[in-house]
Short mmCIF file of C-alpha atoms in Angstrom, two decimals:
data_model
loop_
_atom_site.label_atom_id
_atom_site.label_comp_id
_atom_site.label_asym_id
_atom_site.label_seq_id
_atom_site.Cartn_x
_atom_site.Cartn_y
_atom_site.Cartn_z
CA MET P 1 73.81 162.23 109.55
CA GLN P 2 76.51 160.41 106.64
CA ILE P 3 77.89 158.27 109.90
CA ALA P 4 74.08 157.29 110.98
CA VAL P 5 74.09 156.16 107.06
CA ILE P 6 76.92 154.50 106.70
CA ALA P 7 76.22 152.46 109.66
CA LEU P 8 72.88 151.59 109.03
CA GLY P 9 73.71 150.62 105.69
CA ILE P 10 76.44 148.10 107.45
CA LEU P 11 73.49 146.69 109.39
CA ILE P 12 71.47 146.09 106.26
CA VAL P 13 74.48 144.48 104.70
CA TYR P 14 74.97 142.38 107.63
CA ARG P 15 71.43 141.24 108.44
CA VAL P 16 70.93 140.76 104.57
CA GLN P 17 74.29 138.64 104.76
CA ALA P 18 73.01 136.18 107.36
CA LEU P 19 69.09 136.08 106.08
CA ILE P 20 71.57 135.41 102.06
CA TYR P 21 73.71 132.47 104.05
CA ARG P 22 71.39 130.70 106.29
CA ARG P 23 69.21 129.95 103.86
CA LEU P 24 71.75 129.79 100.34
CA TRP P 25 75.02 128.28 101.82
CA ASN P 26 74.58 124.75 101.37
CA LYS P 27 72.64 124.81 98.18
CA LYS P 28 74.61 123.18 95.42
CA LEU P 29 77.08 121.91 97.78
CA ASN P 30 78.40 118.60 96.19
CA VAL P 31 81.00 117.19 98.80
CA THR P 32 82.39 114.08 97.93
CA ILE P 33 84.72 112.24 100.29
CA GLN P 34 85.94 108.80 98.77
CA PHE P 35 88.84 106.10 97.82
CA GLN P 36 90.34 106.01 94.30
CA LYS P 37 90.35 102.63 94.54
CA ALA P 38 87.75 99.82 96.12
CA ARG P 39 90.47 97.20 97.64
CA VAL P 40 93.49 97.35 98.01
CA THR P 41 95.53 94.29 100.39
CA GLU P 42 96.87 95.26 104.35
CA GLY P 43 99.55 97.89 104.10
CA GLU P 44 98.93 98.95 101.04
CA PHE P 45 98.68 103.04 100.38
CA VAL P 46 95.86 104.14 98.88
CA ILE P 47 94.77 108.20 97.66
CA LEU P 48 91.95 109.18 99.80
CA GLU P 49 90.36 111.94 98.14
CA GLU P 50 88.00 115.14 99.47
CA ILE P 51 85.93 116.88 96.51
CA LEU P 52 83.99 119.93 97.35
CA GLU P 53 82.17 121.82 95.20
CA ASN P 54 80.37 125.32 95.73
CA ARG P 55 77.91 125.51 92.15
CA LYS P 56 76.71 129.01 93.00
CA TRP P 57 77.06 132.71 93.60
CA LEU P 58 77.72 132.66 96.50
CA PRO P 59 81.21 131.87 98.51
CA LEU P 60 82.32 130.70 101.48
CA PRO P 61 85.28 131.90 103.35
CA VAL P 62 85.39 129.55 106.01
CA VAL P 63 84.29 125.82 105.70
CA PHE P 64 85.30 122.80 107.83
CA LEU P 65 85.11 118.73 106.55
CA GLN P 66 85.48 116.99 109.39
CA PHE P 67 85.23 112.56 109.29
CA LYS P 68 86.43 109.13 110.79
CA MET P 69 87.34 106.04 109.76
CA SER P 70 88.50 102.87 112.05
CA LYS P 71 92.11 103.77 114.17
CA ALA P 72 93.18 100.88 111.50
CA PHE P 73 93.70 103.76 109.29
CA ARG P 74 97.55 105.88 109.62
CA VAL P 75 98.67 108.97 107.61
CA PRO P 76 102.58 108.66 107.08
CA GLY P 77 103.50 111.71 109.15
CA GLU P 78 101.10 112.65 111.49
CA ARG P 79 101.33 110.37 114.65
CA SER P 80 98.72 107.88 116.30
CA LYS P 81 96.37 108.60 119.44
CA THR P 82 96.30 104.78 120.78
CA SER P 83 93.95 106.12 123.31
CA ASP P 84 90.94 106.80 120.36
CA ASP P 85 88.90 104.21 119.06
CA ARG P 86 88.60 106.43 115.26
CA TYR P 87 91.00 108.60 113.24
CA SER P 88 89.63 111.88 113.17
CA ARG P 89 90.57 114.16 109.95
CA LYS P 90 89.28 117.91 109.60
CA GLU P 91 90.73 119.82 107.02
CA LEU P 92 90.09 123.77 106.43
CA MET P 93 89.13 124.92 103.07
CA SER P 94 87.97 127.96 101.76
CA VAL P 95 86.07 127.40 98.35
CA MET P 96 84.65 130.97 96.56
CA MET P 97 82.18 131.39 93.53
CA ASN P 98 81.41 128.50 91.50
CA GLN P 99 84.84 126.65 92.32
CA ARG P 100 85.68 123.08 92.81
CA LEU P 101 88.35 121.54 95.38
CA LYS P 102 90.24 119.02 95.44
CA ARG P 103 92.13 117.58 98.04
CA LYS P 104 94.10 114.19 98.31
CA VAL P 105 95.32 112.49 101.28
CA GLU P 106 97.53 109.07 101.02
CA VAL P 107 96.32 106.48 103.66
CA CYS P 108 97.85 103.07 104.29
CA CYS P 109 95.85 100.56 106.26
CA THR P 110 96.84 98.11 108.69
CA ARG P 111 93.79 95.01 109.11
CA ARG P 112 91.69 93.58 107.01
CA GLY P 113 88.05 93.87 106.27
CA ARG P 114 85.41 96.39 105.05
CA TYR P 115 86.18 100.34 105.92
CA ALA P 116 83.31 103.07 105.21
CA ILE P 117 83.45 107.19 106.09
CA GLU P 118 81.93 107.51 108.80
CA ARG P 119 80.33 110.62 110.80
CA ALA P 120 81.49 112.51 108.29
CA SER P 121 79.55 116.89 108.63
CA ILE P 122 81.11 120.15 106.85
CA ILE P 123 80.24 122.85 108.93
CA ALA P 124 80.75 126.30 107.77
CA GLN P 125 80.61 130.17 108.73
CA SER P 126 79.00 133.01 107.34
CA LEU P 127 80.78 136.01 105.18
CA PHE P 128 81.53 138.06 108.87
CA LEU P 129 82.48 134.95 110.31
CA ASP P 130 79.24 135.91 113.02
CA GLU P 131 77.19 132.43 112.62
CA GLN P 132 78.14 128.66 112.68
CA TYR P 133 75.70 125.97 109.93
CA THR P 134 76.24 122.41 110.23
CA GLN P 135 75.07 119.34 108.13
CA GLU P 136 76.00 115.73 108.14
CA LEU P 137 77.29 114.11 105.19
CA GLU P 138 76.50 110.81 103.74
CA CYS P 139 79.09 109.21 101.58
CA GLY P 140 79.61 106.72 99.50
CA GLY P 141 83.77 105.85 100.18
CA ARG P 142 83.83 102.36 101.28
CA LEU P 143 87.07 100.41 101.26
CA THR P 144 87.81 96.57 100.96
CA VAL P 145 90.99 94.91 102.32
CA TYR P 146 92.06 92.16 101.61
CA PRO P 147 95.04 89.97 103.88
CA ARG P 148 98.39 89.85 103.28
CA THR P 149 100.33 86.97 102.15
CA VAL P 150 103.79 86.65 104.53
CA ASP P 151 107.13 85.13 102.72
CA ALA P 152 106.09 82.33 101.06
CA LYS P 153 109.82 80.62 100.63
CA ARG P 154 109.85 79.25 103.78
CA PHE P 155 106.48 77.26 103.19
CA GLU P 156 108.15 75.72 99.76
CA LEU P 157 111.11 73.76 101.99
CA LEU P 158 108.23 72.72 105.07
CA LEU P 159 106.17 70.78 102.36
CA GLN P 160 108.74 68.91 101.01
CA SER P 161 110.16 68.03 103.90
CA ILE P 162 106.88 66.48 104.79
CA SER P 163 106.16 64.86 101.24
CA GLY P 164 109.22 63.94 99.49
CA GLY P 165 108.80 67.54 97.33
CA GLN P 166 105.57 66.14 95.58
CA VAL P 167 104.32 69.55 95.70
CA LEU P 168 107.54 70.74 94.15
CA ARG P 169 107.16 68.34 91.36
CA PRO P 170 104.12 67.10 90.89
CA PHE P 171 102.77 64.92 87.75
CA MET P 172 101.33 67.74 85.62
CA GLN P 173 98.57 67.97 83.15
CA GLU P 174 96.61 70.16 81.33
CA ASP P 175 93.32 71.51 81.73
CA PRO P 176 91.07 71.69 79.39
CA PHE P 177 88.79 74.68 80.73
CA MET P 178 91.03 76.65 82.18
CA ASN P 179 92.63 78.85 78.23
CA ARG P 180 95.63 81.74 78.93
CA GLY P 181 96.24 82.44 75.20
CA VAL P 182 96.66 81.15 72.31
CA ARG P 183 99.57 80.36 69.48
CA GLU P 184 101.33 79.66 65.96
CA TYR P 185 99.33 76.01 65.58
CA GLN P 186 102.37 73.21 65.40
CA ILE P 187 102.53 70.24 62.98
CA TYR P 188 102.14 68.20 66.30
CA ASP P 189 98.46 70.10 67.44
CA SER P 190 96.16 67.82 67.79
CA MET P 191 93.23 69.67 65.82
CA LYS P 192 90.77 69.61 68.80
CA GLY P 193 93.45 72.75 69.99
CA ILE P 194 92.18 74.85 67.42
CA ASN P 195 91.38 78.10 68.85
CA TRP P 196 88.39 78.66 65.29
CA ASN P 197 87.42 82.38 66.35
CA ALA P 198 91.08 83.10 66.55
CA THR P 199 92.24 81.67 63.20
CA ALA P 200 89.65 83.62 61.23
CA ARG P 201 89.87 86.85 62.71
CA THR P 202 94.09 86.79 62.47
CA GLY P 203 94.23 83.79 59.09
CA SER P 204 96.74 81.85 60.31
CA MET P 205 95.77 78.59 62.43
CA LYS P 206 95.62 79.43 66.60
CA VAL P 207 95.64 76.76 68.49
CA ASN P 208 94.79 77.44 72.33
CA LEU P 209 97.01 78.08 75.19
CA LEU P 210 96.02 75.74 78.52
CA GLU P 211 96.72 76.48 82.23
CA THR P 212 98.98 73.26 83.68
CA VAL P 213 97.52 72.10 86.22
CA SER P 214 98.64 68.71 89.06
CA SER P 215 96.66 65.96 89.40
CA ARG P 216 97.10 66.24 93.07
CA GLN P 217 94.60 68.88 95.36
CA ALA P 218 95.70 70.86 98.48
CA PHE P 219 93.09 71.30 101.87
CA VAL P 220 93.78 74.17 103.76
CA PHE P 221 92.50 73.95 106.70
CA LEU P 222 92.31 77.09 108.73
CA ASN P 223 91.16 76.95 113.09
CA ILE P 224 90.87 79.98 114.52
CA GLN P 225 89.50 79.27 117.80
CA LYS P 226 91.56 80.69 120.67
CA GLU P 227 92.81 78.11 122.98
CA SER P 228 91.92 81.01 125.86
CA LEU P 229 91.33 84.67 126.37
CA ALA P 230 95.13 85.61 126.61
CA VAL P 231 95.87 85.05 122.92
CA HIS P 232 96.47 87.96 121.17
CA ASN P 233 94.61 89.04 118.09
CA GLU P 234 97.51 89.52 115.73
CA VAL P 235 97.43 86.13 115.82
CA ILE P 236 93.94 85.27 114.16
CA GLU P 237 96.04 87.12 112.09
CA GLU P 238 98.44 86.51 111.08
CA SER P 239 96.48 82.31 110.48
CA ILE P 240 94.55 84.06 108.04
CA ARG P 241 97.17 85.45 105.82
CA LEU P 242 98.73 82.50 106.77
CA ALA P 243 95.93 80.88 104.93
CA LYS P 244 95.68 83.06 101.84
CA THR P 245 99.86 82.73 101.31
CA PHE P 246 98.89 78.74 101.13
CA CYS P 247 96.34 79.30 99.04
CA VAL P 248 98.01 81.40 96.26
CA MET P 249 100.87 79.27 96.73
CA PHE P 250 99.33 76.22 95.64
CA SER P 251 97.70 77.38 92.29
CA LYS P 252 101.39 78.93 91.40
CA LYS P 253 102.90 75.82 91.92
CA GLY P 254 99.41 74.49 89.77
CA MET P 255 97.65 72.81 92.56
CA LYS P 256 93.61 73.53 93.41
CA SER P 257 93.40 73.77 96.99
CA CYS P 258 89.97 74.72 98.83
CA LEU P 259 89.92 76.67 101.78
CA TYR P 260 87.86 75.66 105.06
CA THR P 261 87.45 77.58 108.34
CA ASN P 262 85.21 77.36 111.11
CA GLY P 263 85.65 81.34 111.49
CA THR P 264 82.03 83.98 109.92
CA ASP P 265 80.45 86.80 109.46
CA GLY P 266 79.82 87.64 112.54
CA LYS P 267 76.07 87.43 112.00
CA ASN P 268 75.15 84.14 110.34
CA PRO P 269 76.54 80.66 111.78
CA GLU P 270 77.57 79.28 108.87
CA ALA P 271 81.43 78.47 108.19
CA ILE P 272 83.07 80.03 104.85
CA CYS P 273 84.50 78.37 102.94
CA VAL P 274 86.00 78.32 99.27
CA GLU P 275 85.36 75.34 97.49
CA GLN P 276 88.36 74.07 94.82
CA GLY P 277 89.64 76.64 92.43
CA ILE P 278 92.39 77.97 90.75
CA GLY P 279 93.84 80.72 89.83
CA ALA P 280 92.97 84.80 89.41
CA GLU P 281 89.49 83.64 90.04
CA TYR P 282 90.10 81.08 93.09
CA ILE P 283 92.13 83.72 95.01
CA SER P 284 89.98 86.80 94.81
CA LYS P 285 87.28 84.29 95.97
CA VAL P 286 90.10 83.16 98.68
CA ASN P 287 90.94 87.55 99.20
CA GLU P 288 86.74 87.98 99.53
CA ALA P 289 86.12 84.92 102.16
CA LEU P 290 89.11 85.84 104.71
CA THR P 291 88.31 89.17 104.67
CA GLN P 292 84.67 88.34 105.51
CA ILE P 293 85.92 86.49 108.96
CA PHE P 294 84.79 88.38 111.89
CA VAL P 295 87.08 88.29 114.71
CA ASP P 296 85.96 91.29 117.32
CA GLU P 297 88.84 93.12 120.23
CA ASN P 298 87.52 90.58 122.44
CA GLY P 299 88.75 87.37 120.31
CA ASN P 300 85.01 86.68 119.63
CA ILE P 301 84.14 85.38 115.91
CA LEU P 302 80.82 85.86 116.57
CA THR P 303 78.52 89.22 117.77
CA HIS P 304 76.92 87.18 120.11
CA GLY P 305 79.59 85.33 122.18
CA ARG P 306 81.99 82.56 122.34
CA GLU P 307 80.02 80.12 123.23
CA GLN P 308 78.33 80.43 119.75
CA GLU P 309 81.87 79.53 118.49
CA LEU P 310 82.51 76.85 115.23
CA ASP P 311 84.18 73.54 117.47
CA PHE P 312 86.39 73.23 114.74
CA VAL P 313 87.45 69.07 115.15
CA SER P 314 83.53 68.74 114.85
CA LEU P 315 83.01 71.17 111.79
CA TYR P 316 86.07 69.43 109.62
CA GLY P 317 87.64 66.11 111.63
CA GLU P 318 85.94 63.80 109.19
CA ALA P 319 86.41 66.53 106.73
CA MET P 320 90.04 66.42 107.69
CA GLU P 321 90.52 62.69 107.53
CA HIS P 322 88.92 62.03 103.76
CA ALA P 323 91.58 65.27 102.28
CA SER P 324 94.69 63.34 103.51
CA GLU P 325 93.91 59.95 101.09
CA GLU P 326 93.45 62.19 98.37
CA GLY P 327 96.16 65.36 98.45
CA GLN P 328 98.13 67.70 100.27
CA VAL P 329 96.30 68.68 103.78
CA VAL P 330 97.54 71.74 105.82
CA LEU P 331 96.12 73.15 108.57
CA ILE P 332 96.63 76.65 110.32
CA SER P 333 96.07 76.54 114.41
CA GLY P 334 97.39 77.80 117.17
CA ASN P 335 94.86 76.57 119.49
CA GLN P 336 96.08 73.35 120.83
CA GLN P 337 93.36 71.79 123.08
CA GLU P 338 93.30 67.97 123.07
CA SER P 339 90.43 67.42 121.04
CA VAL P 340 92.34 68.84 118.32
CA LEU P 341 95.59 66.25 118.95
CA ARG P 342 94.01 64.43 119.15
CA LEU P 343 92.94 64.68 115.58
CA LEU P 344 96.40 64.58 114.62
CA LYS P 345 97.18 62.36 116.20
CA LYS P 346 95.23 59.81 114.38
CA LEU P 347 96.27 61.11 110.84
CA HIS P 348 100.01 60.82 112.04
CA ARG P 349 98.73 56.84 112.86
CA CYS P 350 97.00 55.86 109.80
CA GLY P 351 100.62 56.82 107.62
CA ARG P 352 98.77 60.12 106.61
CA GLN P 353 101.24 63.98 105.16
CA PHE P 354 100.04 66.70 106.80
CA LEU P 355 101.90 69.83 107.71
CA TRP P 356 100.23 71.70 111.29
CA LEU P 357 101.80 75.24 111.74
CA VAL P 358 101.07 76.30 114.57
CA PRO P 359 101.53 80.28 114.89
CA ALA P 360 102.21 82.05 118.58
CA GLU P 361 103.50 85.41 119.98
CA SER P 362 107.11 85.23 120.46
CA GLN P 363 107.61 84.76 124.01
CA THR P 364 104.11 82.36 124.43
CA PHE P 365 104.73 78.61 125.88
CA TYR P 366 105.09 76.69 122.82
CA LYS P 367 103.48 73.09 123.52
CA GLU P 368 106.08 70.37 121.85
CA ASP P 369 104.49 67.49 121.29
CA GLY P 370 106.85 63.59 120.15
CA GLU P 371 104.30 62.23 118.04
CA LEU P 372 103.31 65.12 115.87
CA LYS P 373 107.38 66.82 115.68
CA GLY P 374 108.05 65.05 112.24
CA HIS P 375 104.22 67.53 111.36
CA MET P 376 104.09 70.87 113.47
CA ARG P 377 106.05 74.10 112.74
CA LEU P 378 106.22 76.65 114.81
CA TRP P 379 105.82 80.00 113.68
CA ARG P 380 106.37 83.31 116.03
CA LEU P 381 105.35 86.40 114.96
CA ASN P 382 106.84 89.59 116.33
CA PHE P 383 104.62 92.76 116.83
CA GLU P 384 104.21 95.66 119.61
CA GLY P 385 102.85 94.03 122.26
CA ALA P 386 104.51 90.62 121.95
CA GLY P 387 104.43 88.58 124.67
CA LYS P 388 103.03 91.52 127.21
CA ARG P 389 100.57 90.86 128.90
CA ASP P 390 98.86 93.32 131.90
#
């Protein structure tokens, strides 16, 4: 009799706990998957936080938290699966009543772009592990990855060689609209430079410290059109990094610069450009613009195919001619099509100074043009698969 009562009791407990878990397992259960930073530069590490909060009296002995991210993410110590188009992660947790668990994972994103946590879900089991419950999750975890810069020292020598050092020794002047701080008033300072707010706050005369900028301008043109389908996408990505590097370098040298590209966000046909600027705010705009440029796995720069790409010469031919009269012109283009060569030869014959940087794979054939030899510089890339073709 006692055995029957015990068995009946166990059965009742078993049934009751199953009913309770079915109804309450996900009540007051909060799951957060987020990055500690909203913006990083490609190649940098960022902490990914996984937070599981169970604000009820019902324990969850077995919980699986799983989600997917872009395959551009890497986790130190984990081997990447190149065959998968997404990075999958599955965490086993056990969260008791009124408990909060937090796990941190250091991840690295190897490519620029805007990323989000994808296909997140949570799987829990009942107290006796006999039933399983699943729920899809809405995740707010998003990360913007800016393109990185490359070694700028090589550029300084290149620019000196084509401009007689004018980029590195420009005529400098103060910009009255760019204030970088205050200092003590000196007897030779103009009354116009006094910062009256700082003077009243400190009790002593203060004058504004103004940014020193060059009277010359710089123009960075980025052509991401592929000359052929055989060109690896990494060449396009390196071209984007080079464009950022030049904008950063000109800004550090006190030169205002503009950025012109024939890239789009993949949805709208408008070319992505950044108006003339200098300083941290300008570089932030450059970062945002270059991050937006869409390049799919097939090298298309628009979602609806290569036939809708923006032709660089048609878009910026006249602009390059005017820019070469006003300041320093840098063209970044691995595309050596005849239309591009004709435009550059025209500038050369008019005596204009410009730098043409050609990103190319380590073993790719490089077409030399005698007339443009003084302007053209090759930027070889070394990466996995460079120079190889199936």
